[in-house]
mmCIF file of C-alpha atoms in Angstrom:
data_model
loop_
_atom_site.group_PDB
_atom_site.id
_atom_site.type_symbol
_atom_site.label_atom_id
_atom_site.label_comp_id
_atom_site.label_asym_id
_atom_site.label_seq_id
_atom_site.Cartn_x
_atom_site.Cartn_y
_atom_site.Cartn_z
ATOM 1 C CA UNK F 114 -39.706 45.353 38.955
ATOM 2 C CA UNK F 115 -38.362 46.367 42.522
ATOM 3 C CA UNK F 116 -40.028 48.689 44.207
ATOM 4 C CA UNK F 117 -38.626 52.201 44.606
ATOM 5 C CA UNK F 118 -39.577 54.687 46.651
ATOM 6 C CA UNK F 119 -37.988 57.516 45.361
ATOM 7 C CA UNK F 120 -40.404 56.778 42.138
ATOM 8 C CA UNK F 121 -43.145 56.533 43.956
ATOM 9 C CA UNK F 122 -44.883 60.286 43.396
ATOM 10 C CA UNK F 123 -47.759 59.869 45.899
ATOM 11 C CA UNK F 124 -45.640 58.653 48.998
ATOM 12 C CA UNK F 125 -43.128 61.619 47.792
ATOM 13 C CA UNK F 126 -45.924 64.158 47.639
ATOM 14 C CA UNK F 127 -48.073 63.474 50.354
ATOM 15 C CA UNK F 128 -44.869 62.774 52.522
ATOM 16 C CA UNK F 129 -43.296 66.740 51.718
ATOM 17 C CA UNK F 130 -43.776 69.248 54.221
ATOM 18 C CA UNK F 131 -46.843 71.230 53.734
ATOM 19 C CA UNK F 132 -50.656 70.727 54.486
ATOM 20 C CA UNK F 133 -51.052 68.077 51.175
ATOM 21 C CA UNK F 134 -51.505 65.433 53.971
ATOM 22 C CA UNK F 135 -54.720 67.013 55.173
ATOM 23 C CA UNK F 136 -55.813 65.809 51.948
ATOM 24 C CA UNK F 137 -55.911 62.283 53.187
ATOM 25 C CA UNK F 138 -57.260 62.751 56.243
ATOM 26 C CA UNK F 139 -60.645 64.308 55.012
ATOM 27 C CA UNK F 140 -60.587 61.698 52.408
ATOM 28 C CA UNK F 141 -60.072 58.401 54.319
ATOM 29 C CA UNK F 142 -61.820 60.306 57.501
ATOM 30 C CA UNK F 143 -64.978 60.873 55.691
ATOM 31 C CA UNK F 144 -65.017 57.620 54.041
ATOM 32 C CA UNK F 145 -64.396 56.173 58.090
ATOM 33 C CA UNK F 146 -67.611 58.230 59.105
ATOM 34 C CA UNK F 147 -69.606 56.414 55.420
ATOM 35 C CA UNK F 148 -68.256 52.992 56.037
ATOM 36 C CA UNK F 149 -69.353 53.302 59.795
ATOM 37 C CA UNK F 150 -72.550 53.603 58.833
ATOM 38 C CA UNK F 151 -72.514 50.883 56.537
ATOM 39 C CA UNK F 152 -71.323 48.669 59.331
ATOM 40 C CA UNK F 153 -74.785 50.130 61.319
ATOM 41 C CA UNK F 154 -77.027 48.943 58.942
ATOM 42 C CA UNK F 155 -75.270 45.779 58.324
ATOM 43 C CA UNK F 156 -74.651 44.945 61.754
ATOM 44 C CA UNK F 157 -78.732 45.618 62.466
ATOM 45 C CA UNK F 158 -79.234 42.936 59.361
ATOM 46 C CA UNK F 159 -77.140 40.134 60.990
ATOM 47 C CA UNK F 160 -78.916 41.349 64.470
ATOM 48 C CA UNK F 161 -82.647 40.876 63.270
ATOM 49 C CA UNK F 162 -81.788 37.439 62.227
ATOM 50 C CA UNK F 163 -80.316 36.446 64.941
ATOM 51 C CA UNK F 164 -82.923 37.658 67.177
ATOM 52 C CA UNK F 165 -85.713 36.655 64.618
ATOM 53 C CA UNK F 166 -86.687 32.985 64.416
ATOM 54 C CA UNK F 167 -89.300 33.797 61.276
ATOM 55 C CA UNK F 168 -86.034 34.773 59.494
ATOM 56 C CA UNK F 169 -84.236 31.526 60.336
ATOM 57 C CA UNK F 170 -84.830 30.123 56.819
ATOM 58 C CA UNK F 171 -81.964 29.696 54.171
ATOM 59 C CA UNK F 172 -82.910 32.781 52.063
ATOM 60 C CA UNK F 173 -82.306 34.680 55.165
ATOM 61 C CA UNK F 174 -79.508 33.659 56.685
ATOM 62 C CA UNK F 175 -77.357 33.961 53.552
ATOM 63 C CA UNK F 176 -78.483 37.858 53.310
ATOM 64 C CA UNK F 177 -77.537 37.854 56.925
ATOM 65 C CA UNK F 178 -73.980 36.419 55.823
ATOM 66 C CA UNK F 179 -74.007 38.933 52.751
ATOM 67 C CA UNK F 180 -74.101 42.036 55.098
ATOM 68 C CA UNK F 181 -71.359 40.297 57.973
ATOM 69 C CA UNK F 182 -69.352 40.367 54.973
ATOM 70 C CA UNK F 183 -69.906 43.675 54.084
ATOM 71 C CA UNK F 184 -69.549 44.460 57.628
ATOM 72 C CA UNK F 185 -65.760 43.186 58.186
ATOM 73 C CA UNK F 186 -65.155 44.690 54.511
ATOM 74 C CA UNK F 187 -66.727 48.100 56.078
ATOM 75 C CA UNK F 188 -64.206 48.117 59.335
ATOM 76 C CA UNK F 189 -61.614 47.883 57.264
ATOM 77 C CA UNK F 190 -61.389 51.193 55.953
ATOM 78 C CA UNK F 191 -60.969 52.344 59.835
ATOM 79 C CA UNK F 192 -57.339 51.398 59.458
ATOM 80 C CA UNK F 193 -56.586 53.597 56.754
ATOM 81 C CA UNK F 194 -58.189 56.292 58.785
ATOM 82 C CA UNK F 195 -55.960 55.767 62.055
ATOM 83 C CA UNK F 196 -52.618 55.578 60.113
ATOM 84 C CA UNK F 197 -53.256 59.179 58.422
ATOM 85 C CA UNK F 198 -54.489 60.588 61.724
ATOM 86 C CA UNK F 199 -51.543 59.082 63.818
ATOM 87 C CA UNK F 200 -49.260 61.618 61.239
ATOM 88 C CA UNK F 201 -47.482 58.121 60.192
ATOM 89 C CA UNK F 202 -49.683 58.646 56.871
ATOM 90 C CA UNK F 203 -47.934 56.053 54.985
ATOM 91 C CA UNK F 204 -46.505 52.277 56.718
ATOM 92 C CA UNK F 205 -44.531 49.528 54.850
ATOM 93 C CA UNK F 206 -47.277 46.792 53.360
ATOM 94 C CA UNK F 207 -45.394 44.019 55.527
ATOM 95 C CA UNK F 208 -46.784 45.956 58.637
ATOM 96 C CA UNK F 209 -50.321 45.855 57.281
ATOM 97 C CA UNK F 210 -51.245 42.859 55.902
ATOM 98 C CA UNK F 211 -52.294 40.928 58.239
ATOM 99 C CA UNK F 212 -54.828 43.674 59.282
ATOM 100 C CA UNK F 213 -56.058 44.133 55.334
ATOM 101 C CA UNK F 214 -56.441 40.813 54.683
ATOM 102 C CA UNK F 215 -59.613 39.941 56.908
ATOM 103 C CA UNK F 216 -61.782 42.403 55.048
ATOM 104 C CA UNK F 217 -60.253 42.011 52.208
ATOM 105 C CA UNK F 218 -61.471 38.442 51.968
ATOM 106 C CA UNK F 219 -64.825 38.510 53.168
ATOM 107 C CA UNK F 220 -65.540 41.437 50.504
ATOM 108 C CA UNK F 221 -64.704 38.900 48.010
ATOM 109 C CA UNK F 222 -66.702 36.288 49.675
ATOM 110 C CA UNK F 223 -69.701 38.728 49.279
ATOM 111 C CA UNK F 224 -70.281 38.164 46.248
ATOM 112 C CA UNK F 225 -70.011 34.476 45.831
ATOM 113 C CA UNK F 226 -72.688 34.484 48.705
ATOM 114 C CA UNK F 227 -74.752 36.084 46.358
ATOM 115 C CA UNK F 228 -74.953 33.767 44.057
ATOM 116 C CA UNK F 229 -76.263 30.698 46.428
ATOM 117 C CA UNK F 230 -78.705 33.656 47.573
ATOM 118 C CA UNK F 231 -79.701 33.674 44.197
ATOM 119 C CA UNK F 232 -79.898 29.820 43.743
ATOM 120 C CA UNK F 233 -81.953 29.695 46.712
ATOM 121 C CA UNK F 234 -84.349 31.707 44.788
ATOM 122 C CA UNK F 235 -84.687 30.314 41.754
ATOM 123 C CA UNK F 236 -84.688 26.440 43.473
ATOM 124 C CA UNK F 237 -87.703 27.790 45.842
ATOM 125 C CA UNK F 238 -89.737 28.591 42.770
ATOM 126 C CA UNK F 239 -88.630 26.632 39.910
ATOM 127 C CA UNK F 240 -88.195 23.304 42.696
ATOM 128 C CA UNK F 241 -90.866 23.856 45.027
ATOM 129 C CA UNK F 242 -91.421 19.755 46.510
ATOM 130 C CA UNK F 243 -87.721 19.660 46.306
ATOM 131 C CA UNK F 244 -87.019 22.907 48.035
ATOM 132 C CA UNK F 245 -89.543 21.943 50.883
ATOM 133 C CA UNK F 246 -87.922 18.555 51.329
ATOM 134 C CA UNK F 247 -84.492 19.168 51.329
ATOM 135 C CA UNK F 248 -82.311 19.296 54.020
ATOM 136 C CA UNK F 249 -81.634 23.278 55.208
ATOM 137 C CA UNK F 250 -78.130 21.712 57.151
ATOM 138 C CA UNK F 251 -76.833 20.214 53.876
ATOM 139 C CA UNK F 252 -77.533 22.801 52.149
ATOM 140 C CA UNK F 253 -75.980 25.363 54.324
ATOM 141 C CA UNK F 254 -73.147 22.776 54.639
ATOM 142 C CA UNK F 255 -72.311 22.479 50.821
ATOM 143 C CA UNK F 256 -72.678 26.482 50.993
ATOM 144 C CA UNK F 257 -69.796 26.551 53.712
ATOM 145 C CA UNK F 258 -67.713 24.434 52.297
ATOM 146 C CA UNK F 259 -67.579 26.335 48.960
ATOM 147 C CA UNK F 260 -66.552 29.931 50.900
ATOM 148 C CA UNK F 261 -64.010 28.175 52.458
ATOM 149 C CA UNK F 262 -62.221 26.756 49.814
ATOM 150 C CA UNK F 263 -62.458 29.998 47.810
ATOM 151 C CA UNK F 264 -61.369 31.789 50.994
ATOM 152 C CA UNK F 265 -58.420 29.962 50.721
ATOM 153 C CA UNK F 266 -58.264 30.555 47.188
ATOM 154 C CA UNK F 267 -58.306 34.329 47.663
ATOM 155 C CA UNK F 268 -55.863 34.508 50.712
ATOM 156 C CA UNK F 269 -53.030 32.920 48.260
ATOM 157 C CA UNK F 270 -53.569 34.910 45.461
ATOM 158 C CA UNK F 271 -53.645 37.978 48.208
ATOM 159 C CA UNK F 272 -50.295 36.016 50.032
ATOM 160 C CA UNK F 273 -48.399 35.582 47.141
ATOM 161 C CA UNK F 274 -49.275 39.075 45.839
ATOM 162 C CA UNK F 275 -47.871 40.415 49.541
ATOM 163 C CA UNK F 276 -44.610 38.450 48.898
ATOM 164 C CA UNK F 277 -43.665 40.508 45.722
ATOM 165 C CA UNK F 278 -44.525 43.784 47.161
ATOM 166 C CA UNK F 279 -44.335 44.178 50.771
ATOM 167 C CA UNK F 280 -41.535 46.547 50.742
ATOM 168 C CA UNK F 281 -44.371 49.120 49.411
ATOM 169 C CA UNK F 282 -45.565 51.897 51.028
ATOM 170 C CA UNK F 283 -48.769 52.451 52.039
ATOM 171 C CA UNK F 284 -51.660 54.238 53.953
ATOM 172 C CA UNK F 285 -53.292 50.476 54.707
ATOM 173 C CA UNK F 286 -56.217 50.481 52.517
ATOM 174 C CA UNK F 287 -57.678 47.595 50.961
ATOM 175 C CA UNK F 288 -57.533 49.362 47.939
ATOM 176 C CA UNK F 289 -54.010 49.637 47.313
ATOM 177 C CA UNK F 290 -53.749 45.754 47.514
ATOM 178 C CA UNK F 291 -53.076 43.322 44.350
ATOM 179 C CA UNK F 292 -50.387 45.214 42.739
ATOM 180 C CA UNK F 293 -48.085 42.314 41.508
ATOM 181 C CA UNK F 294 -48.584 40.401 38.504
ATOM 182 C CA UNK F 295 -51.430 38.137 40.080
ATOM 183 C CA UNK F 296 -54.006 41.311 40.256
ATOM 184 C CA UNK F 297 -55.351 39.939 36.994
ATOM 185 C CA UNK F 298 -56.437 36.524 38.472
ATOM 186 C CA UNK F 299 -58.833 38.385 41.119
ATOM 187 C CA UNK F 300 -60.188 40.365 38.515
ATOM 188 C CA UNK F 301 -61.177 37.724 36.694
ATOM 189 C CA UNK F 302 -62.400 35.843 39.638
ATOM 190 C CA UNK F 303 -64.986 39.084 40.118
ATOM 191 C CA UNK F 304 -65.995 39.488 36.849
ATOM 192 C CA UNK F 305 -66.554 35.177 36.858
ATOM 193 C CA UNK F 306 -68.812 35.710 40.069
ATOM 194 C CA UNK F 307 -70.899 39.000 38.813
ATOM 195 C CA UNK F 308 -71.333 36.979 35.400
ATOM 196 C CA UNK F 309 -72.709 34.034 37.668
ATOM 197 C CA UNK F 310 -75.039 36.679 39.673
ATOM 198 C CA UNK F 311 -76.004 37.574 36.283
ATOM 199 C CA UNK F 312 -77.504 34.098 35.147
ATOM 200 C CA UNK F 313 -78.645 33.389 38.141
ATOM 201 C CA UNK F 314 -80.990 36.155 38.782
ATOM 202 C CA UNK F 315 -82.163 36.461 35.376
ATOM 203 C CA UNK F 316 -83.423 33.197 35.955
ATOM 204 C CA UNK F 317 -85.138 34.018 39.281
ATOM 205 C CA UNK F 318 -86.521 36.879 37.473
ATOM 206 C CA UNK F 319 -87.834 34.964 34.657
ATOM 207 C CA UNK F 320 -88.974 31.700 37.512
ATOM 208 C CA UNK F 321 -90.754 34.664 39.728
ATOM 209 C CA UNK F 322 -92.349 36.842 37.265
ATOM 210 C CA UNK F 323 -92.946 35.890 33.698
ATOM 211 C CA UNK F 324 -93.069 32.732 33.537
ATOM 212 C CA UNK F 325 -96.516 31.261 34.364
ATOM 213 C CA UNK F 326 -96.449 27.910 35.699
ATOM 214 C CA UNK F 327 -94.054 28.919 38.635
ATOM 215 C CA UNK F 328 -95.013 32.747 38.890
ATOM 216 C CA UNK F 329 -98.630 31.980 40.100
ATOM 217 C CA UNK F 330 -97.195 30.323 43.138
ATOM 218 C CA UNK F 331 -95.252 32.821 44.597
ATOM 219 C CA UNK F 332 -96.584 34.829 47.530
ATOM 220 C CA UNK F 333 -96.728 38.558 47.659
ATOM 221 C CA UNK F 334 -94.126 38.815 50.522
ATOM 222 C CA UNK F 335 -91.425 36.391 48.340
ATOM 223 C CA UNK F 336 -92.223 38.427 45.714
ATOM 224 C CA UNK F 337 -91.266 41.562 47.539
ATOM 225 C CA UNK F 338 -88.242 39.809 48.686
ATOM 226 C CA UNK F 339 -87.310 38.797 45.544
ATOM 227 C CA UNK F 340 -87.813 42.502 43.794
ATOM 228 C CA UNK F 341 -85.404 43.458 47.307
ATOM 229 C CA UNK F 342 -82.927 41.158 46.130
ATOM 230 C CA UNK F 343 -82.703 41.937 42.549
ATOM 231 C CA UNK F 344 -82.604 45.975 43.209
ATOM 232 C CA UNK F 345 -79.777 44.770 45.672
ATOM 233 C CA UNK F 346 -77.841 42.928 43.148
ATOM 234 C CA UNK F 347 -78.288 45.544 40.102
ATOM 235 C CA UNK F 348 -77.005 48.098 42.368
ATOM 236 C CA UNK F 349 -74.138 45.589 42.711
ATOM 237 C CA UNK F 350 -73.450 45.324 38.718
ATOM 238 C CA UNK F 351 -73.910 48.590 37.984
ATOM 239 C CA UNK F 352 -70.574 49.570 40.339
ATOM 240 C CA UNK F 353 -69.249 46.047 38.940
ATOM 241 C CA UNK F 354 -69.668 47.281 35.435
ATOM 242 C CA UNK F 355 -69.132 51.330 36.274
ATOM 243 C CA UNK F 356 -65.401 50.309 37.427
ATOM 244 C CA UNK F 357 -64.558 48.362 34.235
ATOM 245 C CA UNK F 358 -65.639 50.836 31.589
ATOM 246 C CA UNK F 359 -63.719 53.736 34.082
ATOM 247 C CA UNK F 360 -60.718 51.841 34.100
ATOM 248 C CA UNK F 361 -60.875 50.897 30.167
ATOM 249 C CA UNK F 362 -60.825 54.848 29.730
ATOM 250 C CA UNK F 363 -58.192 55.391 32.009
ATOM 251 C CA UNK F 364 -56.338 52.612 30.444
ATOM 252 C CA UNK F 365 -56.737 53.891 26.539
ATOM 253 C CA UNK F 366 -56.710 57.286 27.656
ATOM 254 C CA UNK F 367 -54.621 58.501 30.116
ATOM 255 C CA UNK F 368 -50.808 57.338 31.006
ATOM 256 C CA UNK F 369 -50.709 55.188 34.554
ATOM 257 C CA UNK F 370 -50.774 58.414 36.813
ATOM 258 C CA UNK F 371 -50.896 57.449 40.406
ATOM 259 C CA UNK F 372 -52.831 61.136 40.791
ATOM 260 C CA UNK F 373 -55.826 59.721 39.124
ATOM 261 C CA UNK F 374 -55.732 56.022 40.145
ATOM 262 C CA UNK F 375 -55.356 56.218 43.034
ATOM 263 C CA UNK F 376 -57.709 59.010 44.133
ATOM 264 C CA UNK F 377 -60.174 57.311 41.783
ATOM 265 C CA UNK F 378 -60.094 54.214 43.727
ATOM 266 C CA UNK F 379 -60.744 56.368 46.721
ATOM 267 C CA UNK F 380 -63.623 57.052 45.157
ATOM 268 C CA UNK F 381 -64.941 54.000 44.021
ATOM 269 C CA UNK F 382 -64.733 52.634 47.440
ATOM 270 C CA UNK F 383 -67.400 55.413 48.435
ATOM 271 C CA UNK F 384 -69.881 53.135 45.797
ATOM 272 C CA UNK F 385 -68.831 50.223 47.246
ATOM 273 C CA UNK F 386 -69.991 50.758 50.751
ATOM 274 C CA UNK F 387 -72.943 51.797 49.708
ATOM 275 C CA UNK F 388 -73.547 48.527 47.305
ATOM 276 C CA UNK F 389 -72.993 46.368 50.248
ATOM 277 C CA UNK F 390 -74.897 47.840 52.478
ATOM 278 C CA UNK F 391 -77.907 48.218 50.623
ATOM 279 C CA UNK F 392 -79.519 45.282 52.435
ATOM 280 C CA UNK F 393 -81.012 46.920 55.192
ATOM 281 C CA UNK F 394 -82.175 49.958 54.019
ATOM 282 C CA UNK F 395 -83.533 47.789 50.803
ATOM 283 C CA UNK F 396 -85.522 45.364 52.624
ATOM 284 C CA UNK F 397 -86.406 48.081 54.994
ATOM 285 C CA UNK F 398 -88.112 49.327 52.335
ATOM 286 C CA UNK F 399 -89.530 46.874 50.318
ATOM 287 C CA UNK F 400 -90.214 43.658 52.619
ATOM 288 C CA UNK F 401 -93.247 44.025 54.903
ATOM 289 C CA UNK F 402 -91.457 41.399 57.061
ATOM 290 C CA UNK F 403 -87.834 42.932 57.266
ATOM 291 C CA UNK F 404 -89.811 46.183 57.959
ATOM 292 C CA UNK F 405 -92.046 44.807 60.733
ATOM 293 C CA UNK F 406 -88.453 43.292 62.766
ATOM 294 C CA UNK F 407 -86.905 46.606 62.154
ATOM 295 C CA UNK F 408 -89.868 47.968 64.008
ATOM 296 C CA UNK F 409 -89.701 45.850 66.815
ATOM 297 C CA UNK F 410 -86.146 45.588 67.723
ATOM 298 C CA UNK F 411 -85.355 49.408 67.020
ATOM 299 C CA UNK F 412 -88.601 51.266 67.301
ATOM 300 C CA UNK F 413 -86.929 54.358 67.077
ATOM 301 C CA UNK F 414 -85.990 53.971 63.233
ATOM 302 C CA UNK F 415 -90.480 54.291 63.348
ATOM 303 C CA UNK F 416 -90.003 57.223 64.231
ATOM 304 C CA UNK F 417 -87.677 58.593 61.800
ATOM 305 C CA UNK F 418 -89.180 56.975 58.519
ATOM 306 C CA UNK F 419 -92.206 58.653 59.694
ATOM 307 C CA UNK F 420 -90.507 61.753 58.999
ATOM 308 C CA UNK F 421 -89.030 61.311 56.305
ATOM 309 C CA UNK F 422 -91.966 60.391 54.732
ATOM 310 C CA UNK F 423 -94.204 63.075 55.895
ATOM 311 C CA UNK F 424 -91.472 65.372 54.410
ATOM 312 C CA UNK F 425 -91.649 64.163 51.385
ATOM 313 C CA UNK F 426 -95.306 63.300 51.213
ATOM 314 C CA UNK F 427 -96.985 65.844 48.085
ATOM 315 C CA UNK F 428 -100.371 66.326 47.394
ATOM 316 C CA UNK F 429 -101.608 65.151 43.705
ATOM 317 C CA UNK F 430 -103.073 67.216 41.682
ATOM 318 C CA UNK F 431 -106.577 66.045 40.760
ATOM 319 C CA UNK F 432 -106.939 64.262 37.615
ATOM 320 C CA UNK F 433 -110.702 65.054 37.072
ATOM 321 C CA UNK F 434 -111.024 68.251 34.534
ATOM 322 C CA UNK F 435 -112.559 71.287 36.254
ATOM 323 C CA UNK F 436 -116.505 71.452 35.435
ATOM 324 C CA UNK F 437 -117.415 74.900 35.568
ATOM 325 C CA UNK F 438 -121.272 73.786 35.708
ATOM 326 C CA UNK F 439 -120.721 72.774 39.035
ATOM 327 C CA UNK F 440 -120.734 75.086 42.142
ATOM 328 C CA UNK F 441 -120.338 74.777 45.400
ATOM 329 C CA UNK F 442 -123.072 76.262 47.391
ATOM 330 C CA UNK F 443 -123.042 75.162 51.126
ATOM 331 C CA UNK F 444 -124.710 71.621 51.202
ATOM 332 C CA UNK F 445 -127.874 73.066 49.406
ATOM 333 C CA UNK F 446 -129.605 70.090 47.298
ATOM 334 C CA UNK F 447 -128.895 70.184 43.513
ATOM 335 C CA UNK F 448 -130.924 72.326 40.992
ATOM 336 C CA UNK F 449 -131.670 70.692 37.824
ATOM 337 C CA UNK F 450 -133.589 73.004 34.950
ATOM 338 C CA UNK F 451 -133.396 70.281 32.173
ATOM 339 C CA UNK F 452 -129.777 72.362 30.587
ATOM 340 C CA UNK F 453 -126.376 72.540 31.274
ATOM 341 C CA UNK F 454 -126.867 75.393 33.957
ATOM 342 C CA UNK F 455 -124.897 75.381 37.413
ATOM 343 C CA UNK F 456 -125.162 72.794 39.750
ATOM 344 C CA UNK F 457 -125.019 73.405 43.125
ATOM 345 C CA UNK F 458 -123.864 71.326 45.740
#
């Protein structure tokens, strides 16, 4: 169906005189100011293991590729940003593209990334004398090669898309993408990838911690970074499977009203910055060794978890039972009469 804009109720509303426009701005503005700081704790990620040659190994530079992902994905939503502020509010999707596309496809190629951090996992454990003997340039080779031919993948399915509907309008956000026919073919190429995250870690769960022969051999600080990596990813499928039981309402529910959709995807996007980005404050966290090159490469975050969790230190109650036979009596030696009678201390 062609595109007309004269149908199109949010260009036509947000477009009318009046202050509805302001209504983007502090939408895609504070999302700019949430995604910036996802790019901050992403960018300190790739940073750390760049400047960090004990996190040179396989596990770690495919976390550091994770959050560069997440990164490019996270600048992306500056575009939106400038083309409400500018007062254009709304540009032609032929105009756009090329600027959407970039972090469009790295956030898919997050995910896929993922999984070989995954397999990483469960080979290190389940594979130990092959893990150690294998070669980390093959490995990282045969990883490459794989994002690249999805990459390419993704950018015709995106392409192709963009040649059926570049006449739309829009504010240039990555979520207003995939509205031809092919949308269905990247949805199904997420929900393939979180269903392969979901395998995979359950078996690096089951390699690491319940099953004996392997579990025994891992050390506390891979078991740490394994725990890291599995909060990481749950946070991950919970927005995965949040976003398909929201849309399956919407969809039995509610007639296609761009007033809910869209704003809804607006939303969602909020959850997906933070899903991303969980890597650095996760392992901050969690991992002794993350932790200890946070430290040393930006001393001043020290400073500020030491707040924190001063702030939010309590006092416990304690859990021995009050003994009234028992009284405090300035360091004076204990009396003892043979019966229960007061003690004093």
């Amino acid at each position: 169906m062609a595109y007309n804009i004269a149908e199109d109720l949010w260009y036509q509303y947000f477009t009318a005189d009046g202050p509805q426009w302001l209504i983007l701005l502090f939408m895609y503005g504070f999302r700019t100011l949430w995604a910036a700081i996802g790019i901050l704790v992403d960018l300190g990620i790739v940073y750390i293991t760049v400047k960090t040659p004990s996190l040179r190994s396989i596990c770690n530079i495919l976390i550091a590729t994770e959050s560069f992902c997440a990164l490019v994905l996270n600048l992306g939503y500056f575009i939106s940003f400038f083309v409400v502020a500018s007062g254009t509010k709304f540009i032609r999707y032929e105009h756009c593209f090329w600027a959407l596309i970039l972090p469009s496809l790295f956030g898919t190629l997050a995910q896929p990334v993922m999984v070989f951090t995954g397999l990483d996992r469960v080979f290190a454990v389940a594979c130990p004398f092959w893990y150690q003997q294998r070669s980390a340039k093959k490995y990282l080779a045969l990883v490459s090669s794989f994002l690249i031919l999805y990459g390419i993948f993704v950018f015709v399915v995106y392409y192709l898309d963009y040649m059926q509907t570049k006449d739309i309008m829009l504010s240039c956000s990555t979520h207003e993408m995939l509205q031809s026919s092919l949308a269905p073919i990247m949805k199904f190429s997420g929900l393939a990838m979180s269903a392969l995250i979901i395998i995979v870690y359950t078996f690096c769960w089951f390699f690491v911690f319940k099953f004996a022969s392997t579990s025994q051999n891992v050390t506390e600080n891979n078991r740490k970074l394994n725990k890291s990596l599995m909060f990481i990813i749950g946070l991950n499928l919970f927005g995965v499977f949040a976003k398909i039981i929201i849309d399956q309402i919407l969809q039995a529910f509610l007639v296609a009203n761009v007033f809910i959709h869209t704003p809804y995807s607006t939303v969602y996007s909020f959850l997906t910055i933070a899903v991303y980005s969980a890597n650095a404050p996760v392992l901050y966290i969690m991992s002794s060794e993350y932790r200890a090159r946070f430290d040393q490469h930006f001393p001043w975050i020290v400073k500020i978890y030491g707040k924190i969790a001063r702030s939010t230190a309590t006092v416990m109650p304690s859990a021995t039972p009050p003994r009234p036979w028992i009284i405090i009596n300035n360091g004076i030696g204990p009396a003892m009469n043979g019966g229960i009678t007061p003690r004093h201390i």
